[in-house]
Amino acid sequence: MSRSVLLPTCLSALLAALTLPAARQPAAAARPAARPATYCNPVNIDYGYCPIPDFVTQGKHRTTADPVIVTFKGDYYLFSTNQWGYWWSPDMVKWNFVPRKFLKPHHKVYDELCAPAAWVMGDALYVIGSTYSKDFPIWKSTNPRGDNWTEAVKEFQAGAWDPAFFQDDDGRLYLYHGSSNLYPLYGQEVDVKTLQPIGPRVDLIRLHDDLYGWERFGEHNDNTFLRPFTEGAWMTKHGGKYYLQYGAPGTEFSGYADGAYVSDRPLGPFTYQAHNPVSYKPGGFARGAGHGATFQDPYGHYWRTSTVVMGVKNNFERRIGIWPAGFDRDGLMYCNTAYGDFPHYLPRGAKDNHIQGTFTGWMLLNYAKPVTASSTLGGFAPNLAVDEDLKTYWSASSGRPGEWFQSDLGAVSTVRAVQVNYADQDATLMGKQPGLYHQYRVRASNDGRSWRTIIDKSRNRTDVPHDYVELPAPVEARYLRIESLHVPTGKFALSGFRVFGRGRGPKPEPVKSFVALRGDTERRNAWLKWQVSSRATGYVVYSGIAPDKLYNSVMLFNATDYYYRAMDKGRTYYFQIEAFNEAGISARSPVMKAE
């Protein structure tokens, strides 16, 4: 969401479990002989700091949102809000930043490409930001790896906020846009030669939060003080159908998600897809999966990039995530966010299965485990760096070299990767700043006395706020310690020091007594309950519109129930649950039906 204006605005009987076989688990994907690179959300790019003075009164911080990824000449190009440039990557592993300001001094805005649109047409890549005025240019480049852009149009006459462009197979070009809690999303044809709008602007879709539970505003979908927002349009054509994607209900919330409407024509009429939301991640470390874009890898598989919610120092403090996506055999669009902030494989080949998922099977090894630190600033306690919450963090009392943080895995385990998530404490920067970098070392030990270095970033000169390091070979260790050598600004602070691999011992037992309760007075909600599973660290609950279409999920820690609020009022839903720990994932429970 890149919000431009705020506009006014008896439980049923217990349902018996179905005797259906457990759905296929997304646990470890088959490992090829030559290991490809992996990644871990949030995406590790050099996020700029917020440039808007009114948004940093509670602390200066990094932020971006509203991502667009398009492929062009074999590379991936990533554009997002307020970054004073963009990134390109040949593989979705290493992202290279290209400094660039697309707006001109007379525009007099802080946003600098707020919620940008990017699309490929012919042999060029095109870009424009959000605006209600009619004086923004559309930029064009045939070589965007460098700062090589020309004005395709000096002044675009549509005045579109949260714009998205789509060129159909017949060559015709369409614009989709809108960001409001009152007005709909709009569509309009654009002349491919003049790049100006032609024909009437069409009302496309509106929110119906009275019917669709996930569209309700608020952290708990309770319509807190505002009507929900619809925004972030994106169009994908697949199998002859047009899938109009949209974000709702608000970028502040863990349930920020993207839905889809479907049509036989690019400007509709559109029908609400039976499976919604499409992109949804309300639980786990990195929460939120709204206002994004769908793109394809070189093997033809779909992916989705979207906004990850933070909202600590400002409602619009956010990050970016990438998730496997696709269309099932019935043409339903989906996005697989199960274990979506654990390590995943990047594109490997034509046989990848995004319904099954790209999860490596490397489990989190240090959730809520004992920790120690060199110092602590106030209430920013060390345990907040291992609580699987991106919003909370530990801070050392300084940013000086030598501050350290140590995590005890509880037993010697096989470590495969480490993610270092820095937090912004007492940062002094605003806007995009060149030359920033982090330096640190990670040491490992079996006994807490004899240490060996497993990650050495002492000579690193790049900005890595969510640094993810896949180890070249597995390491056996019980203790891991990170020592800070340099931070770009402020204190040495961590929102997540996350260790991945496999622990020793058995997996958890399957979850028992899993039930789904759906009342008569509020059909958009269900109360899910279950018995504590032996040896479980956490749980993943799957949901969907059929037993074989459980495409949405939520990861939970320290829970034996969950209030699921994302159901359509008149639709039957199905639920399933599995437990996980450091050693792996249990078999799933029987599927539960909520009518």
Short mmCIF file of C-alpha atoms in Angstrom, two decimals, residues 77 83-88 96-102 144-149:
data_model
loop_
_atom_site.label_atom_id
_atom_site.label_comp_id
_atom_site.label_asym_id
_atom_site.label_seq_id
_atom_site.Cartn_x
_atom_site.Cartn_y
_atom_site.Cartn_z
CA TYR A 77 14.37 -5.95 -12.27
CA GLN A 83 14.34 3.95 -3.14
CA TRP A 84 15.90 6.59 -5.43
CA GLY A 85 16.79 3.82 -7.82
CA TYR A 86 16.13 0.13 -8.47
CA TRP A 87 17.80 -3.28 -8.45
CA TRP A 88 18.63 -5.89 -11.07
CA ASN A 96 22.63 -4.85 -7.81
CA PHE A 97 21.40 -1.35 -7.00
CA VAL A 98 21.26 1.30 -9.74
CA PRO A 99 20.93 4.86 -8.33
CA ARG A 100 18.35 6.85 -10.25
CA LYS A 101 15.85 9.63 -9.54
CA PHE A 102 12.95 9.45 -11.98
CA PRO A 144 18.53 -0.64 -17.62
CA ARG A 145 21.53 -2.37 -16.01
CA GLY A 146 23.04 1.10 -16.10
CA ASP A 147 21.41 4.47 -15.63
CA ASN A 148 20.34 4.66 -19.29
CA TRP A 149 16.82 6.08 -19.53
#
